Structures are given as C-alpha cells and as structure tokens.
Amino acid sequence: MYSKLFWFLFAATISTFLRFFPKIKSRYDYGMLIFILTFSLISVSGYRDDEILEFAHKRLSTISIGGSACVIISTVVCPVWAGEDLHNLIALNIEKLGNFLEGMYVPSKAVH
C-alpha cells in the first residue's frame, strides 16, 4: 500500500514541478494541467479497481472529442483569418522599411 502511495506522490510531484520550467510552461502548460488532473482522478478512483480502465477510456475519449470539436469549429465553422488586416500591416511595415532605407542613402560625390 505504501509503495502505491509513494509512486502516486512521486509522479504527481514530478508532473507538477515540470510545469515550472519556462519552455514546458510556454508550450505544454495546458496539456500538463490536463495530465495532472486526469492522473489524480484515476489515482483517487483506484479504490474501485474494476472501473479504472473504463474511467481512463471515457476520460481520453472525452478529451479527444472535445479537441476535435475545437479544431473543426475553428477551421470550418468559424475560421479565424488574418486576411486584409494582416495584408495592410505587412504593407505598412514594408513601406516604413523602405522610407528608413531611403533616408540612409547618401549619394556619393561624383568625381569628374
């Protein structure tokens, strides 16, 4: 019993403290949070040994259905396009760059 408790606390501690690394936090913070919550729920429900795999399967399928719905809705139903705003911003930045480079041009004195 104590070995199960040790491994539970060890895995929970490692996964929690991994979130403090800047690269992992910036890229995988939400995924780590979902992992910790799922791991904790499955571990706490370990008192009913016959339902652990069914619970894990339900949780994984719910996450994949929700993720798929988010991807489909954000690409098909209500897409987020940068469109004209992005085009105008790029054109403005290129024009600013052109003006800057024109200001740096100093014609050399021609020697006759």
Coordinates of N, CA and C in Angstrom, one line a residue:
M1 N 0.8 -1.2 0.0 CA 0.0 0.0 0.0 C 0.9 1.3 0.0
Y2 N 1.9 1.2 0.8 CA 2.8 2.4 0.9 C 3.6 2.6 -0.4
S3 N 3.9 1.6 -1.1 CA 4.6 1.7 -2.4 C 3.7 2.4 -3.4
K4 N 2.4 2.1 -3.5 CA 1.5 2.7 -4.4 C 1.3 4.2 -4.0
L5 N 1.3 4.5 -2.8 CA 1.2 5.9 -2.3 C 2.4 6.7 -2.7
F6 N 3.6 6.1 -2.5 CA 4.8 6.7 -2.9 C 4.9 7.0 -4.4
W7 N 4.6 6.0 -5.2 CA 4.6 6.3 -6.7 C 3.6 7.3 -7.1
F8 N 2.4 7.3 -6.5 CA 1.4 8.3 -6.8 C 2.0 9.7 -6.5
L9 N 2.5 9.9 -5.3 CA 3.0 11.2 -4.9 C 4.2 11.6 -5.7
F10 N 5.1 10.6 -6.0 CA 6.3 10.9 -6.9 C 5.9 11.4 -8.2
A11 N 5.0 10.7 -8.9 CA 4.5 11.1 -10.3 C 3.8 12.4 -10.2
A12 N 3.0 12.6 -9.2 CA 2.3 13.9 -9.1 C 3.2 15.0 -8.9
T13 N 4.2 14.8 -8.0 CA 5.2 15.9 -7.8 C 6.1 16.2 -9.0
I14 N 6.5 15.2 -9.7 CA 7.3 15.4 -10.9 C 6.5 16.2 -11.9
S15 N 5.3 15.7 -12.2 CA 4.5 16.4 -13.2 C 4.1 17.8 -12.8
T16 N 3.9 18.0 -11.5 CA 3.6 19.4 -11.1 C 4.8 20.3 -11.2
F17 N 6.0 19.9 -10.8 CA 7.2 20.7 -10.9 C 7.7 20.9 -12.3
L18 N 7.4 20.0 -13.2 CA 7.8 20.1 -14.6 C 7.1 21.4 -15.2
R19 N 6.0 21.8 -14.7 CA 5.3 23.0 -15.2 C 6.1 24.2 -14.9
F20 N 7.0 24.2 -14.0 CA 7.8 25.4 -13.7 C 8.9 25.7 -14.6
F21 N 9.3 24.8 -15.5 CA 10.3 25.1 -16.5 C 9.7 26.0 -17.6
P22 N 10.4 27.1 -17.9 CA 9.8 28.1 -18.9 C 9.4 27.5 -20.2
K23 N 10.3 26.6 -20.8 CA 9.9 26.0 -22.1 C 8.7 25.2 -22.0
I24 N 8.6 24.4 -21.0 CA 7.5 23.5 -20.8 C 6.2 24.3 -20.5
K25 N 6.4 25.3 -19.7 CA 5.2 26.1 -19.3 C 4.7 26.9 -20.5
S26 N 5.6 27.4 -21.4 CA 5.1 28.2 -22.5 C 4.4 27.3 -23.6
R27 N 4.9 26.0 -23.7 CA 4.4 25.2 -24.8 C 3.3 24.2 -24.3
Y28 N 3.5 23.6 -23.1 CA 2.7 22.5 -22.7 C 2.0 22.7 -21.4
D29 N 1.7 23.9 -21.0 CA 1.2 24.1 -19.7 C -0.2 23.5 -19.6
Y30 N -1.1 23.8 -20.6 CA -2.4 23.2 -20.5 C -2.4 21.7 -20.6
G31 N -1.6 21.2 -21.4 CA -1.5 19.7 -21.5 C -1.0 19.1 -20.2
M32 N -0.1 19.7 -19.6 CA 0.4 19.2 -18.3 C -0.7 19.3 -17.2
L33 N -1.5 20.4 -17.3 CA -2.5 20.5 -16.3 C -3.6 19.4 -16.5
I34 N -4.0 19.1 -17.7 CA -4.9 18.1 -18.0 C -4.4 16.7 -17.6
F35 N -3.0 16.5 -17.8 CA -2.4 15.3 -17.4 C -2.5 15.1 -15.9
I36 N -2.2 16.2 -15.1 CA -2.2 16.1 -13.7 C -3.6 15.8 -13.2
L37 N -4.6 16.5 -13.8 CA -6.0 16.3 -13.3 C -6.5 14.9 -13.6
T38 N -6.2 14.4 -14.8 CA -6.6 13.1 -15.2 C -5.8 12.0 -14.3
F39 N -4.5 12.2 -14.1 CA -3.8 11.3 -13.3 C -4.3 11.2 -11.9
S40 N -4.7 12.4 -11.3 CA -5.2 12.5 -10.0 C -6.6 11.8 -9.9
L41 N -7.4 12.1 -10.9 CA -8.8 11.5 -10.9 C -8.7 9.9 -11.0
I42 N -7.8 9.4 -11.8 CA -7.7 8.0 -12.0 C -7.1 7.4 -10.7
S43 N -6.1 8.0 -10.2 CA -5.4 7.5 -9.0 C -6.4 7.5 -7.8
V44 N -7.2 8.6 -7.6 CA -8.1 8.6 -6.5 C -9.2 7.6 -6.7
S45 N -9.6 7.4 -7.9 CA -10.7 6.4 -8.1 C -10.1 5.0 -8.1
G46 N -8.9 4.8 -7.7 CA -8.3 3.4 -7.7 C -8.9 2.5 -6.6
Y47 N -9.8 3.0 -5.8 CA -10.4 2.2 -4.8 C -11.4 1.2 -5.5
R48 N -11.8 1.6 -6.7 CA -12.7 0.7 -7.5 C -11.8 0.1 -8.6
D49 N -11.1 -0.9 -8.4 CA -10.1 -1.4 -9.3 C -10.7 -1.9 -10.6
D50 N -12.0 -2.3 -10.6 CA -12.6 -2.9 -11.8 C -13.0 -1.8 -12.8
E51 N -13.1 -0.5 -12.4 CA -13.6 0.6 -13.2 C -12.4 1.5 -13.7
I52 N -11.2 1.3 -13.3 CA -10.1 2.2 -13.7 C -9.9 2.3 -15.2
L53 N -9.8 1.2 -15.9 CA -9.6 1.3 -17.3 C -10.8 1.9 -18.0
E54 N -12.0 1.6 -17.6 CA -13.2 2.2 -18.2 C -13.2 3.7 -18.0
F55 N -12.8 4.1 -16.8 CA -12.8 5.6 -16.5 C -11.7 6.3 -17.3
A56 N -10.6 5.6 -17.4 CA -9.5 6.2 -18.3 C -9.9 6.3 -19.7
H57 N -10.6 5.3 -20.2 CA -11.1 5.3 -21.6 C -12.1 6.4 -21.8
K58 N -13.0 6.6 -20.9 CA -14.0 7.6 -21.0 C -13.3 9.0 -21.0
R59 N -12.4 9.2 -20.1 CA -11.7 10.5 -20.0 C -10.9 10.8 -21.3
L60 N -10.2 9.8 -21.8 CA -9.4 10.0 -23.0 C -10.3 10.3 -24.2
S61 N -11.4 9.6 -24.3 CA -12.3 9.8 -25.4 C -13.0 11.2 -25.3
T62 N -13.3 11.6 -24.1 CA -13.9 12.9 -23.9 C -13.0 14.0 -24.3
I63 N -11.7 13.9 -24.0 CA -10.7 14.9 -24.3 C -10.5 14.9 -25.8
S64 N -10.4 13.7 -26.5 CA -10.2 13.7 -27.9 C -11.4 14.2 -28.7
I65 N -12.7 14.0 -28.2 CA -13.9 14.5 -28.9 C -13.9 16.0 -28.7
G66 N -13.6 16.5 -27.5 CA -13.5 18.0 -27.3 C -12.5 18.7 -28.1
G67 N -11.3 18.1 -28.2 CA -10.2 18.7 -29.0 C -10.6 18.7 -30.5
S68 N -11.1 17.6 -31.0 CA -11.6 17.5 -32.4 C -12.6 18.5 -32.7
A69 N -13.6 18.7 -31.8 CA -14.6 19.7 -32.0 C -14.1 21.1 -32.1
C70 N -13.1 21.4 -31.2 CA -12.5 22.7 -31.2 C -11.7 23.0 -32.5
V71 N -11.0 22.0 -33.0 CA -10.2 22.1 -34.3 C -11.2 22.3 -35.4
I72 N -12.2 21.5 -35.5 CA -13.2 21.6 -36.6 C -13.9 22.9 -36.6
I73 N -14.4 23.3 -35.5 CA -15.1 24.6 -35.4 C -14.2 25.8 -35.7
S74 N -13.0 25.8 -35.3 CA -12.1 26.9 -35.5 C -11.6 26.9 -37.0
T75 N -11.6 25.8 -37.7 CA -11.2 25.8 -39.1 C -12.3 25.8 -40.1
V76 N -13.5 25.3 -39.8 CA -14.5 25.1 -40.8 C -15.7 26.1 -40.5
V77 N -16.2 26.0 -39.3 CA -17.4 26.8 -39.0 C -17.2 28.3 -38.8
C78 N -16.2 28.6 -38.0 CA -15.9 30.0 -37.6 C -14.4 30.2 -37.7
P79 N -13.9 30.2 -39.0 CA -12.4 30.3 -39.1 C -11.9 31.7 -38.7
V80 N -10.7 31.7 -38.2 CA -10.0 32.9 -37.8 C -9.0 33.2 -38.9
W81 N -9.3 34.2 -39.7 CA -8.4 34.6 -40.8 C -7.9 35.9 -40.5
A82 N -6.6 36.1 -40.8 CA -6.0 37.4 -40.6 C -6.4 38.3 -41.7
G83 N -6.4 37.8 -43.0 CA -7.0 38.5 -44.1 C -6.4 39.9 -44.4
E84 N -7.3 40.8 -44.6 CA -6.9 42.2 -45.0 C -6.1 42.9 -44.0
D85 N -6.4 42.7 -42.7 CA -5.7 43.4 -41.6 C -4.2 43.0 -41.7
L86 N -3.9 41.7 -41.8 CA -2.5 41.3 -41.9 C -1.8 41.8 -43.2
H87 N -2.6 41.8 -44.3 CA -2.0 42.4 -45.5 C -1.7 43.9 -45.4
N88 N -2.6 44.7 -44.8 CA -2.3 46.1 -44.5 C -1.1 46.3 -43.6
L89 N -1.0 45.5 -42.5 CA 0.0 45.6 -41.6 C 1.4 45.3 -42.2
I90 N 1.5 44.3 -43.1 CA 2.7 44.0 -43.7 C 3.1 45.1 -44.7
A91 N 2.1 45.6 -45.5 CA 2.4 46.6 -46.4 C 2.9 47.9 -45.7
L92 N 2.3 48.2 -44.6 CA 2.7 49.4 -43.8 C 4.2 49.2 -43.3
N93 N 4.5 48.0 -42.8 CA 5.8 47.8 -42.3 C 6.9 47.8 -43.4
I94 N 6.5 47.3 -44.6 CA 7.5 47.3 -45.7 C 7.7 48.8 -46.2
E95 N 6.6 49.6 -46.1 CA 6.7 51.0 -46.5 C 7.6 51.7 -45.5
K96 N 7.4 51.5 -44.2 CA 8.3 52.1 -43.2 C 9.8 51.7 -43.4
L97 N 10.0 50.4 -43.7 CA 11.3 49.9 -44.0 C 11.9 50.6 -45.2
G98 N 11.1 50.8 -46.3 CA 11.6 51.5 -47.5 C 11.9 52.9 -47.2
N99 N 11.1 53.6 -46.4 CA 11.4 55.0 -46.0 C 12.7 55.1 -45.2
F100 N 12.9 54.2 -44.3 CA 14.1 54.1 -43.5 C 15.4 53.9 -44.4
L101 N 15.3 53.0 -45.3 CA 16.4 52.7 -46.2 C 16.7 53.9 -47.1
E102 N 15.6 54.6 -47.6 CA 15.8 55.8 -48.4 C 16.6 56.9 -47.6
G103 N 16.2 57.0 -46.4 CA 16.9 58.0 -45.5 C 18.4 57.7 -45.3
M104 N 18.7 56.5 -45.4 CA 20.1 56.1 -45.2 C 21.0 56.3 -46.4
Y105 N 20.4 56.4 -47.6 CA 21.1 56.6 -48.8 C 21.7 58.0 -48.9
V106 N 23.0 58.0 -49.0 CA 23.7 59.3 -49.2 C 24.5 59.2 -50.6
P107 N 24.1 60.0 -51.5 CA 24.8 59.9 -52.8 C 26.2 60.3 -52.7
S108 N 27.1 59.6 -53.2 CA 28.5 59.9 -53.2 C 28.8 61.1 -54.1
K109 N 29.8 61.9 -53.8 CA 30.1 63.0 -54.6 C 30.8 62.4 -55.9
A110 N 30.3 62.8 -57.0 CA 30.9 62.3 -58.2 C 32.2 63.1 -58.5
V111 N 33.2 62.3 -58.8 CA 34.5 63.0 -59.2 C 34.6 63.1 -60.7
H112 N 34.7 64.3 -61.2 CA 34.8 64.5 -62.6 C 36.2 64.6 -63.1

